[in-house]
C-alpha positions in Angstrom: -6.5 -8.7 -13.3 -3.5 -6.1 -13.0 -3.0 -5.3 -9.1 -3.4 -1.5 -7.9 0.1 -0.4 -6.7 -0.4 1.7 -3.8 3.1 3.5 -2.2 3.5 4.5 1.6 6.0 7.5 2.0 7.9 8.6 5.0 11.2 10.3 5.9 13.6 7.3 6.0 11.0 4.4 5.8 12.2 2.7 9.0 9.1 3.6 11.1 6.1 5.1 9.8 5.6 4.0 6.0 7.2 0.4 7.3 4.2 0.3 9.4 1.6 1.4 6.9 2.9 -0.9 4.1 2.7 -3.7 6.7 -1.0 -2.9 8.1 -2.0 -2.5 4.4 -0.6 -5.9 3.2 -2.1 -7.6 6.3 -5.4 -6.3 5.4 -5.7 -6.1 1.5 -6.0 -8.9 -0.9 -2.6 -9.5 -2.6 -4.3 -10.5 -5.5 -5.6 -6.9 -6.1 -3.2 -4.8 -4.4 0.8 -4.3 -4.7 1.7 -2.4 -1.4 5.4 -0.9 -1.1 6.8 1.8 1.0 10.0 4.3 0.7 11.6 7.1 2.2 12.2 10.5 1.1 15.7 10.5 2.8 15.7 6.7 2.5 18.5 4.8 4.3 18.7 1.8 1.5 19.0 -1.6 3.4 18.3 -0.8 7.0 15.9 -2.3 9.1 12.9 -1.4 10.8 13.3 0.5 13.8 12.9 -1.8 16.8 10.2 0.2 18.3 8.1 0.2 15.5 8.4 -3.9 15.6 7.3 -3.8 19.2 4.2 -1.5 18.4 2.9 -3.7 15.2 3.4 -7.2 17.2 1.3 -5.3 19.9 -1.1 -4.5 17.3 -1.0 -8.1 16.2 1.3 -7.9 13.1 4.8 -8.7 12.1 7.5 -7.0 10.0 10.5 -9.7 8.7 13.1 -9.1 6.1 12.1 -5.6 5.6 14.7 -3.1 4.4 14.5 0.4 3.4 14.7 2.0 0.1 15.1 5.6 -0.7 12.1 6.8 -2.9 12.7 7.1 -6.6 10.9 8.7 -9.3 10.0 5.4 -10.9 8.3 4.4 -7.5 5.8 7.5 -7.7 4.9 7.1 -11.5 4.2 3.3 -11.3 1.9 4.0 -7.9 -1.8 4.3 -8.0 -2.2 5.9 -5.1 0.7 7.3 -3.0 -0.1 8.1 1.0 2.6 9.8 2.8 3.1 9.9 6.5 2.9 13.7 6.5 2.5 16.7 4.4 6.3 17.3 4.4 6.4 14.1 2.7 3.5 14.8 0.2 5.4 17.7 -1.0 8.6 16.2 -1.4 7.1 13.4 -3.7 5.4 16.4 -5.6 8.8 17.9 -6.4 10.1 14.9 -7.8 6.7 14.1 -9.6 4.2 17.4 -9.8 2.4 15.1 -12.1 1.4 13.0 -8.8 -0.6 15.6 -7.0 -3.9 13.8 -7.6 -2.8 10.5 -6.4 -0.6 11.7 -3.3 -2.4 12.3 0.0 -1.1 12.0 3.3 -2.3 8.7 5.2 -4.7 10.5 7.6 -6.1 13.0 4.8 -7.2 10.0 2.3 -8.7 8.0 5.2 -10.9 11.3 5.8 -12.2 12.0 3.0 -12.9 8.6 1.7 -14.8 7.6 4.7 -18.0 8.5 3.3 -16.9 8.4 -0.9 -19.6 7.1 -2.7 -16.9 5.9 -5.6 -17.7 3.0 -7.2 -14.2 1.9 -8.3 -10.3 2.5 -6.7 -9.7 4.8 -9.8 -12.8 6.9 -9.0 -12.1 6.9 -5.5 -8.8 8.4 -6.0 -10.4 11.4 -7.8 -13.1 11.7 -5.5 -10.5 12.3 -2.8 -8.1 14.8 -5.1 -11.3 16.6 -5.7 -12.4 16.9 -1.9 -8.9 17.6 -1.1 -9.9 21.1 0.5 -12.6 19.7 2.7 -9.6 17.2 4.7 -9.5 17.8 8.3 -6.2 20.4 9.2 -4.5 17.8 11.5 -3.4 15.2 9.1 0.3 14.3 9.7 1.5 11.5 11.9 4.5 12.6 14.1 8.0 11.0 13.4 8.4 8.5 16.1 11.9 7.8 15.5 14.2 7.9 18.7 11.4 9.1 20.7 9.7 7.5 23.9 7.7 4.7 23.6 4.5 6.6 24.4 4.9 8.4 21.1 5.4 5.4 19.4 2.4 4.1 20.8 0.4 7.1 19.7 1.9 7.0 16.5 1.2 3.4 15.6 -2.5 3.5 16.7 -2.9 6.8 14.5 -1.5 4.7 11.3 -3.7 1.7 12.6 -6.4 3.9 12.7 -6.2 5.6 9.5 -5.1 2.3 7.3 -8.3 0.4 8.8 -10.4 3.0 7.8 -8.4 3.2 4.0 -8.2 -0.8 4.0 -11.9 -1.0 4.5 -12.7 1.1 1.6 -10.4 -0.4 -0.9 -11.5 -3.9 0.5 -15.4 -3.0 -0.3 -14.4 -1.5 -3.9 -12.7 -4.3 -5.4 -15.1 -7.1 -3.6 -18.1 -5.9 -5.5 -18.5 -6.3 -9.0 -18.1 -3.3 -11.1 -21.2 -1.3 -12.8 -20.9 -0.3 -15.9 -21.0 3.3 -16.6 -23.3 5.0 -18.7 -22.5 6.2 -21.9 
């Protein structure tokens, strides 16, 4: 079975997108999902920010041997779903690959759009979210916590964790039940 490729994107790939990657990877079946992350101004081979390591530990997760990478066109093209930390990253993804519009969302936007979706496949879920994009809430960005106070990191971690919980639950449901054939 082909794994569903999901890409998380933020600025430097050392705070928000690694957190998204770790939380998604820990909640989704590795046989069904391929989770990766990158940064629009990525620093190749940089470690995760130390505050992110602490926040992931607080949430019961660990990150080891992670190294950042810069976003490349092939990362976007290979992904079936691109989740960004903020609208500015979504815009950068789309500047790199305008065809990715229908599969690129901010994390919080996608969580809001899919929470009550009745889609029956992963592909249909992405299509449904794209169709419903105009109904997304206005506050869909996750603040950049880099070089900020610990309380900012905690708030960001909690926002990401809450959105990932919704997304991972929906994705897991769609991969755990048998596919219903579409009427022809």
